[in-house]
PDB file of C-alpha atoms in Angstrom:
ATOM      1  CA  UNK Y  71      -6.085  31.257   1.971  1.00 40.00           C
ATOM      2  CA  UNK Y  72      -7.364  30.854  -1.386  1.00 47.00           C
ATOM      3  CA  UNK Y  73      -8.270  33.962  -3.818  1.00 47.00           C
ATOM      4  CA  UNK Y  74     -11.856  33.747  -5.251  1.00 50.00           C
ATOM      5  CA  UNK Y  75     -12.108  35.463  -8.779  1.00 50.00           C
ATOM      6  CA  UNK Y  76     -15.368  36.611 -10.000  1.00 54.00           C
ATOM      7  CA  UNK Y  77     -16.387  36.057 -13.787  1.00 55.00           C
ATOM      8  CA  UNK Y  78     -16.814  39.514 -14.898  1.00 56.00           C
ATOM      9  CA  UNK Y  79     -16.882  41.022 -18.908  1.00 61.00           C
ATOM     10  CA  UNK Y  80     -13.413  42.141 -19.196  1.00 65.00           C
ATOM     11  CA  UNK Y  81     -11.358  40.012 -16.243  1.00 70.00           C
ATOM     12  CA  UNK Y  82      -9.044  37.483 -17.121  1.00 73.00           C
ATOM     13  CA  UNK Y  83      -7.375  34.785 -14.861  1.00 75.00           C
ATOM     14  CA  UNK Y  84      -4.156  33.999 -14.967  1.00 80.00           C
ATOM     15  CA  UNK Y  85      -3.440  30.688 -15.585  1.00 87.00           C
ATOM     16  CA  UNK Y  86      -0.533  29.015 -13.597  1.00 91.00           C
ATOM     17  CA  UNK Y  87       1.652  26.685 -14.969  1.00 92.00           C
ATOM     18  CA  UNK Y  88       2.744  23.437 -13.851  1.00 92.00           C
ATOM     19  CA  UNK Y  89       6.292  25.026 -13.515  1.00 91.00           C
ATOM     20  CA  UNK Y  90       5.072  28.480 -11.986  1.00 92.00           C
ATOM     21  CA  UNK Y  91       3.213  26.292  -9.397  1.00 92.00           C
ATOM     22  CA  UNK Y  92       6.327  23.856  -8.564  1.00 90.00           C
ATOM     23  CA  UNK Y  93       8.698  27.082  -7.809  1.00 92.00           C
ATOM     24  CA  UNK Y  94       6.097  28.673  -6.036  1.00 92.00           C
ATOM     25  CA  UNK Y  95       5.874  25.430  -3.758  1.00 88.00           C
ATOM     26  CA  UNK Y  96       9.705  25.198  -3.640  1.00 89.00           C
ATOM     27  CA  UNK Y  97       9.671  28.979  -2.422  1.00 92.00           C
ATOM     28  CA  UNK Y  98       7.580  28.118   0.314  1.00 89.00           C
ATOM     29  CA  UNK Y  99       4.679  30.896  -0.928  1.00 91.00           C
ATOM     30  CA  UNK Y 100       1.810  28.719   0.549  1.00 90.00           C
ATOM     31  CA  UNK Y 101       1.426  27.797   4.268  1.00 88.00           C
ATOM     32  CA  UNK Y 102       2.997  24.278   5.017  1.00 82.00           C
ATOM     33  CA  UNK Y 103      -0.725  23.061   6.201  1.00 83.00           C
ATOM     34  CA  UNK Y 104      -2.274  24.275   3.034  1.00 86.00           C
ATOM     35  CA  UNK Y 105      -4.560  21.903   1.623  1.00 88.00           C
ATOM     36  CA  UNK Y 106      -4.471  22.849  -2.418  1.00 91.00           C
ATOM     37  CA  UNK Y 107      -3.363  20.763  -5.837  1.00 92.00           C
ATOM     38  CA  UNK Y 108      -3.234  22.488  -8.954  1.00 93.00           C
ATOM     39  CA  UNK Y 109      -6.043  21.681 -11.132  1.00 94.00           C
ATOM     40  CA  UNK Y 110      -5.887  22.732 -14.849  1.00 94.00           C
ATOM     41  CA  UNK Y 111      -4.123  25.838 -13.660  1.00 93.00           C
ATOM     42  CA  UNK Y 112      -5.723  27.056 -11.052  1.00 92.00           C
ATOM     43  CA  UNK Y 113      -4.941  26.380  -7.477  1.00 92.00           C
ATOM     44  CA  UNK Y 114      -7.758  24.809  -5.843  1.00 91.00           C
ATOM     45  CA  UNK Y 115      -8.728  23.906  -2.108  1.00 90.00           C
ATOM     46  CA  UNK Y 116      -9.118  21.075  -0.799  1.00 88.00           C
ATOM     47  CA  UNK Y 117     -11.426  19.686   1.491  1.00 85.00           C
ATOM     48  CA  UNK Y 118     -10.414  18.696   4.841  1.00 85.00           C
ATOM     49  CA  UNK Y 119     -10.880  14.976   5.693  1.00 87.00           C
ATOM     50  CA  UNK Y 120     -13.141  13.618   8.276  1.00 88.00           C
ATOM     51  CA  UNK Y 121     -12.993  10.805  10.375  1.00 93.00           C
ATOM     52  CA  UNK Y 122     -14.323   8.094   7.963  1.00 93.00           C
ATOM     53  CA  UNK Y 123     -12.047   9.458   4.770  1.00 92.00           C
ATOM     54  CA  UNK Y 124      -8.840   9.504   7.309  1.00 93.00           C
ATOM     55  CA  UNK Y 125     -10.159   5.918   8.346  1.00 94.00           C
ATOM     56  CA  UNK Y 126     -10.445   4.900   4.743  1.00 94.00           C
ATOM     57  CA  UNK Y 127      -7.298   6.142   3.116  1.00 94.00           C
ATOM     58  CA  UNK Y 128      -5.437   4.563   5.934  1.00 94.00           C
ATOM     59  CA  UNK Y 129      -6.916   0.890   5.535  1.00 95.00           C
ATOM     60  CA  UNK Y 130      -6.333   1.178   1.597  1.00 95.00           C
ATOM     61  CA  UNK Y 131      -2.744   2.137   2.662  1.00 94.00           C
ATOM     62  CA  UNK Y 132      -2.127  -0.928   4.831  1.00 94.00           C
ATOM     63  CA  UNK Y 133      -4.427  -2.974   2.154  1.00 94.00           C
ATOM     64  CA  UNK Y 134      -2.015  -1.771  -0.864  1.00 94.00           C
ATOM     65  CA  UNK Y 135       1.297  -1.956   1.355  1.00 92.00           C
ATOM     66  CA  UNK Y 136       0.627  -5.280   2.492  1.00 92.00           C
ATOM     67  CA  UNK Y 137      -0.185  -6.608  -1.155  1.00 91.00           C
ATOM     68  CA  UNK Y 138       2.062  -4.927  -3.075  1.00 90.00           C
ATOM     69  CA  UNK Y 139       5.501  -5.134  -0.981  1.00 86.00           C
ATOM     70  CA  UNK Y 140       8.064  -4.197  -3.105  1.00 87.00           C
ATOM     71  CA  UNK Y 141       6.393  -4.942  -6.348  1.00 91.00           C
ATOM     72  CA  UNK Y 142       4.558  -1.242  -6.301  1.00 94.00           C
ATOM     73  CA  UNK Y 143       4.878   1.865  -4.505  1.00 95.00           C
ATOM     74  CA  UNK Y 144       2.248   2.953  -2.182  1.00 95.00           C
ATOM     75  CA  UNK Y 145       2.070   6.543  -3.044  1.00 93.00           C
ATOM     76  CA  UNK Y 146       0.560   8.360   0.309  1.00 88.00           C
ATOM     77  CA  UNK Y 147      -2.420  10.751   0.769  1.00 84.00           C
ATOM     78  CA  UNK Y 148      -0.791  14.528   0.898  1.00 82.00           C
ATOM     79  CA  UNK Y 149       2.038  13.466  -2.182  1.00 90.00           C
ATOM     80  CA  UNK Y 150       1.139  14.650  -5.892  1.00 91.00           C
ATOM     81  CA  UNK Y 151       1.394  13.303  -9.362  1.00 95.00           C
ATOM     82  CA  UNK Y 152       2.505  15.430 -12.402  1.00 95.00           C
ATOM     83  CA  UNK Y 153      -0.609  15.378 -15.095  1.00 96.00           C
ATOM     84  CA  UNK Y 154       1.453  18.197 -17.494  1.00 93.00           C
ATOM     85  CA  UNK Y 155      -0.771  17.817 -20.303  1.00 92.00           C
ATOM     86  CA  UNK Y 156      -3.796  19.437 -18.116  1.00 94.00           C
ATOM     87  CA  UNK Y 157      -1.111  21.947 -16.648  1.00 94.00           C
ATOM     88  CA  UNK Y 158      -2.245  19.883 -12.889  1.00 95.00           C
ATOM     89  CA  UNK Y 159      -0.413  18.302  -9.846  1.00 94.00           C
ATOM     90  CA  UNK Y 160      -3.617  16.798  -7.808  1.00 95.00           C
ATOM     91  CA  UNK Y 161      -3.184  14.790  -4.255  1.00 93.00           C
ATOM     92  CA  UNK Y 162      -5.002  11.564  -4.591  1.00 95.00           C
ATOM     93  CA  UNK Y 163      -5.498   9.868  -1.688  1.00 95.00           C
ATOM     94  CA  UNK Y 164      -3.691   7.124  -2.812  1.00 96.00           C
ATOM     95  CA  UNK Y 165      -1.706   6.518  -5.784  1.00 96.00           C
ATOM     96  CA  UNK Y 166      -0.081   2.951  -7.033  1.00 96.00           C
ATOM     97  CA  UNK Y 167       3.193   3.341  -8.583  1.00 96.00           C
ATOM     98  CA  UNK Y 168       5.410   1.388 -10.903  1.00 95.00           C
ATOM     99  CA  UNK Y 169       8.191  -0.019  -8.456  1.00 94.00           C
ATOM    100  CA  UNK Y 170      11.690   2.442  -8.671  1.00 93.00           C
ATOM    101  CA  UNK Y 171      14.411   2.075  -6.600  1.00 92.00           C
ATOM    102  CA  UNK Y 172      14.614   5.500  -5.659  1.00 93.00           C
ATOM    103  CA  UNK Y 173      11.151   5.857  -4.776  1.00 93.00           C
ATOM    104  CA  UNK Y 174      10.355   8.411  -7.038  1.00 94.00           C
ATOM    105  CA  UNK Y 175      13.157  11.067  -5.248  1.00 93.00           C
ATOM    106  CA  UNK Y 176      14.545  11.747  -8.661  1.00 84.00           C
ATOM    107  CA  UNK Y 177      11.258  13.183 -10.072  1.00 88.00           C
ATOM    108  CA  UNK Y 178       7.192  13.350  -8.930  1.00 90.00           C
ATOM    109  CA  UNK Y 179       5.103  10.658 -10.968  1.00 96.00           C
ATOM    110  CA  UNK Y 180       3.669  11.298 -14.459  1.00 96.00           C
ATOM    111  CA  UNK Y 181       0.483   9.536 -16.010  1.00 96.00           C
ATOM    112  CA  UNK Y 182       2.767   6.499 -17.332  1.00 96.00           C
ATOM    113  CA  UNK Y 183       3.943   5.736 -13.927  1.00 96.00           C
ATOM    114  CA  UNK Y 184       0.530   5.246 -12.445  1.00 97.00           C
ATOM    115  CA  UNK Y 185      -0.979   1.554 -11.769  1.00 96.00           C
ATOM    116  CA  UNK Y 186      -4.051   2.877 -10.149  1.00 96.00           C
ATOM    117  CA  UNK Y 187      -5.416   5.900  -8.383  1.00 97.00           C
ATOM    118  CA  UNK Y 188      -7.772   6.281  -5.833  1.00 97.00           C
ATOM    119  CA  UNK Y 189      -9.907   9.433  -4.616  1.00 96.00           C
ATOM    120  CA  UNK Y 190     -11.606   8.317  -1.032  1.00 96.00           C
ATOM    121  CA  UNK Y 191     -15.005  10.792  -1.500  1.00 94.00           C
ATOM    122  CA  UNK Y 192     -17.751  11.622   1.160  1.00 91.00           C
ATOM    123  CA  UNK Y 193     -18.219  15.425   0.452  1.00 88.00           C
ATOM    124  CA  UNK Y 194     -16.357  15.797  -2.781  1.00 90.00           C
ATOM    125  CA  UNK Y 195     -18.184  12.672  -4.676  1.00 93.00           C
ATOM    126  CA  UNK Y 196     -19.478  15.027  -7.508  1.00 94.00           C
ATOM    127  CA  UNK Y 197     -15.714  16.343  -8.226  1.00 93.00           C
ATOM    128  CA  UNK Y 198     -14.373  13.312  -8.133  1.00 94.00           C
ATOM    129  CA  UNK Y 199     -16.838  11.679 -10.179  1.00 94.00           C
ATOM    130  CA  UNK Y 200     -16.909  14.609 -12.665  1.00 93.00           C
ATOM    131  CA  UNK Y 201     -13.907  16.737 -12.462  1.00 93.00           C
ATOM    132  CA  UNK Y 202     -11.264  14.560 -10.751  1.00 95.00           C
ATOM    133  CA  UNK Y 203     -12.363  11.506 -13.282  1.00 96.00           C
ATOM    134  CA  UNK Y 204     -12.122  13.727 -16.544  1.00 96.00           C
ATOM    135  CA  UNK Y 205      -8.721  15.025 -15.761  1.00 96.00           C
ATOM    136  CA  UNK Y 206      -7.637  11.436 -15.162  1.00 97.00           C
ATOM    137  CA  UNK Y 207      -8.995   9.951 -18.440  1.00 97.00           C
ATOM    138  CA  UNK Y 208      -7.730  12.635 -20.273  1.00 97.00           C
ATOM    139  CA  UNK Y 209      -4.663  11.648 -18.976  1.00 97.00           C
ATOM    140  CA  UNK Y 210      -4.545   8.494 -20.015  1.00 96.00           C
ATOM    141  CA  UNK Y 211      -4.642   7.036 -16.303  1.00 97.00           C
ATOM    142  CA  UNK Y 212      -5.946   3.170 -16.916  1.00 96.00           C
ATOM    143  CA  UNK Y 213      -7.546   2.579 -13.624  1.00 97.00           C
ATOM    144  CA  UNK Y 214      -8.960   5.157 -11.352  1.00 98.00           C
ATOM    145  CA  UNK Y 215     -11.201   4.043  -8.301  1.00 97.00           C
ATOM    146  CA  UNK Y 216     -13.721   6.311  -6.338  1.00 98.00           C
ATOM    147  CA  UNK Y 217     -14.515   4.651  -2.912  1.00 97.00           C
ATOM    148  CA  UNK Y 218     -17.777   6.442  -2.405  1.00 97.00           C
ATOM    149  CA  UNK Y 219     -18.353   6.687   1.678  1.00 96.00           C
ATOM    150  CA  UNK Y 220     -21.847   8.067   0.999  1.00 95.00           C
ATOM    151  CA  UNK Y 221     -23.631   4.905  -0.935  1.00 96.00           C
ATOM    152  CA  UNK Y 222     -21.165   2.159   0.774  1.00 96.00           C
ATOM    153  CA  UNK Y 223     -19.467   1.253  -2.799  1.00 97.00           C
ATOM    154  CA  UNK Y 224     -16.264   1.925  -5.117  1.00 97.00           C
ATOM    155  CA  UNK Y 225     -16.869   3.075  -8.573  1.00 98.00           C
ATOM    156  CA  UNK Y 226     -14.170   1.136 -10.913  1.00 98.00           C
ATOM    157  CA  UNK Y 227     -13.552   3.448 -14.069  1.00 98.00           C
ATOM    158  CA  UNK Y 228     -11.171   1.869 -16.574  1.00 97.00           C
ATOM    159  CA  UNK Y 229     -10.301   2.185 -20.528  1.00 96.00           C
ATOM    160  CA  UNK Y 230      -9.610   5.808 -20.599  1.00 97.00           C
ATOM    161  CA  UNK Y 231     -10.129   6.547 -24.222  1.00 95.00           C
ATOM    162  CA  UNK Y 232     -10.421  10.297 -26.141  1.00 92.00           C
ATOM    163  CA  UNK Y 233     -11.264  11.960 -22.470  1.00 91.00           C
ATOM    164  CA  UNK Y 234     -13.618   9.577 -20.927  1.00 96.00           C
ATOM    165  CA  UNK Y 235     -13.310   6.144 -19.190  1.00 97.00           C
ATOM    166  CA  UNK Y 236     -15.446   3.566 -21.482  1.00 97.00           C
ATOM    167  CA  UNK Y 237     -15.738   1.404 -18.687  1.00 96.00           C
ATOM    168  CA  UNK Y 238     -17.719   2.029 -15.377  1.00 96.00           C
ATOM    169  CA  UNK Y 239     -18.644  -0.583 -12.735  1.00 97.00           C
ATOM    170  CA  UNK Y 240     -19.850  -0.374  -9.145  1.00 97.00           C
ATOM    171  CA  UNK Y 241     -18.474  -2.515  -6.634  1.00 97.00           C
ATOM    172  CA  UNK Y 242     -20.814  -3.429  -3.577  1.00 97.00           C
ATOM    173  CA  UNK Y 243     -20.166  -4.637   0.126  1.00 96.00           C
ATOM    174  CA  UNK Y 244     -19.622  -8.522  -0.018  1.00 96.00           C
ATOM    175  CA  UNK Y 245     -17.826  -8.548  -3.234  1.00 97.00           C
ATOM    176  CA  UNK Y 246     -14.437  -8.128  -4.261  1.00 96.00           C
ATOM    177  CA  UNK Y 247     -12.219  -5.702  -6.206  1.00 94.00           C
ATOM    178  CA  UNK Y 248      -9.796  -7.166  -9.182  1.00 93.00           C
ATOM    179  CA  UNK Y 249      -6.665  -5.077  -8.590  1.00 93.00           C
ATOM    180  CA  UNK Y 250      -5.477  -3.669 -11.999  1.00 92.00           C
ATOM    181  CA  UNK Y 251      -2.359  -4.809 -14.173  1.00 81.00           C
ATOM    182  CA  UNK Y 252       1.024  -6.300 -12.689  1.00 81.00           C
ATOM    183  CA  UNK Y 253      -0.578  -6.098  -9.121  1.00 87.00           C
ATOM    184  CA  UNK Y 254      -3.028  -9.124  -9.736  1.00 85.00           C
ATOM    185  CA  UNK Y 255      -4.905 -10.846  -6.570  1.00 89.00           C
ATOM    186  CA  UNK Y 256      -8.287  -8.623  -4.958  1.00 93.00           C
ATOM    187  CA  UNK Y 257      -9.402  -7.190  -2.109  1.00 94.00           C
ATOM    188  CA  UNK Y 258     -12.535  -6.671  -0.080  1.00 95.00           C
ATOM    189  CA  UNK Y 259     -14.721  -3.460  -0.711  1.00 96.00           C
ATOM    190  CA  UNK Y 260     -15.702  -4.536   3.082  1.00 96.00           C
ATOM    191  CA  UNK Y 261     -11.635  -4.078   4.301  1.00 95.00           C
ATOM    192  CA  UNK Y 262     -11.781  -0.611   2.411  1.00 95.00           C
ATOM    193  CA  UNK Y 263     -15.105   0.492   3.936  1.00 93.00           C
ATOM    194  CA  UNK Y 264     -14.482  -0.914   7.254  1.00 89.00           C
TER     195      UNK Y 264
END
């Protein structure tokens, strides 16, 4: 359960850091089903998936897995990155990692790990077209994608520069997506949308 604070003249929220949040987790204070990240120190809810994001996230899974092999990690719906400069540990539904051996055990992914992220959106498009994106420019994440269930496409955002991406670009049904960096090769926007 999630605490909702009214702004009021004279109440003050306490900010939780990326550290208070982490020792919280390891102290098992929330419920092991709770759906919250930490987003620029507050703990936020998240929404629960329907059928068509579940669907989604798992095709861009098997998509990502079967292109990347050991070259990247597929980093799964449900596992955070570390964005410390926004005090924030979101969940993205999928996260492509710089290949380690250890598979990130030793320590949760920062920003310079990160290939490309991914936010699968039906009812959350305007956070993670507004929100969601800002805190990953900000953090200097190159490639973030938004496959948007509601219009059929994925939004492309690259060139994070001073807070905001420079570049945007919709991706339609038919065409294909350039995968980012060392990961070269494309996929479908059909094979994501299903």
């Amino acid at each position: 359960m999630a605490l909702q604070v009214e702004d009021r003249v004279g109440v003050r929220r306490h900010v939780i850091t990326l550290d208070e949040y982490e020792r919280m987790c390891e102290a098992d204070v929330f419920e092991p089903e709770a759906r919250i990240e930490l987003i620029r120190g507050e703990i936020v809810d998240m929404s629960p998936p329907g059928p068509p994001h579940e669907a989604s996230v798992t095709r861009l899974h098997l998509l990502f897995f079967e292109h990347c092999g050991r070259r990247a990690v597929v980093w799964p719906q449900g596992n955070s990155v570390r964005l410390p400069q926004s005090n924030s540990r979101p969940q993205p539904d999928i996260t492509i990692l710089r290949w380690r051996d250890d598979l990130y055990a030793g320590k949760r992914p920062l920003p310079e790990d990160i290939i490309l992220l991914v936010e699968v959106a039906e009812s959350t498009i305007r956070y993670d077209r507004g929100s969601k994106r800002q805190l990953y420019a900000e953090a200097g994440i190159q490639d973030y994608w938004v496959v948007n269930l509601v219009d059929g496409v994925v939004e492309v955002y690259t060139d994070p520069n001073e807070g905001k991406y420079q570049s945007t670009r919709t991706i339609r049904r038919g065409e294909m997506l350039q995968l980012p960096g060392s990961l070269e090769g494309s996929i479908a926007v059909d094979d994501i949308l299903g």
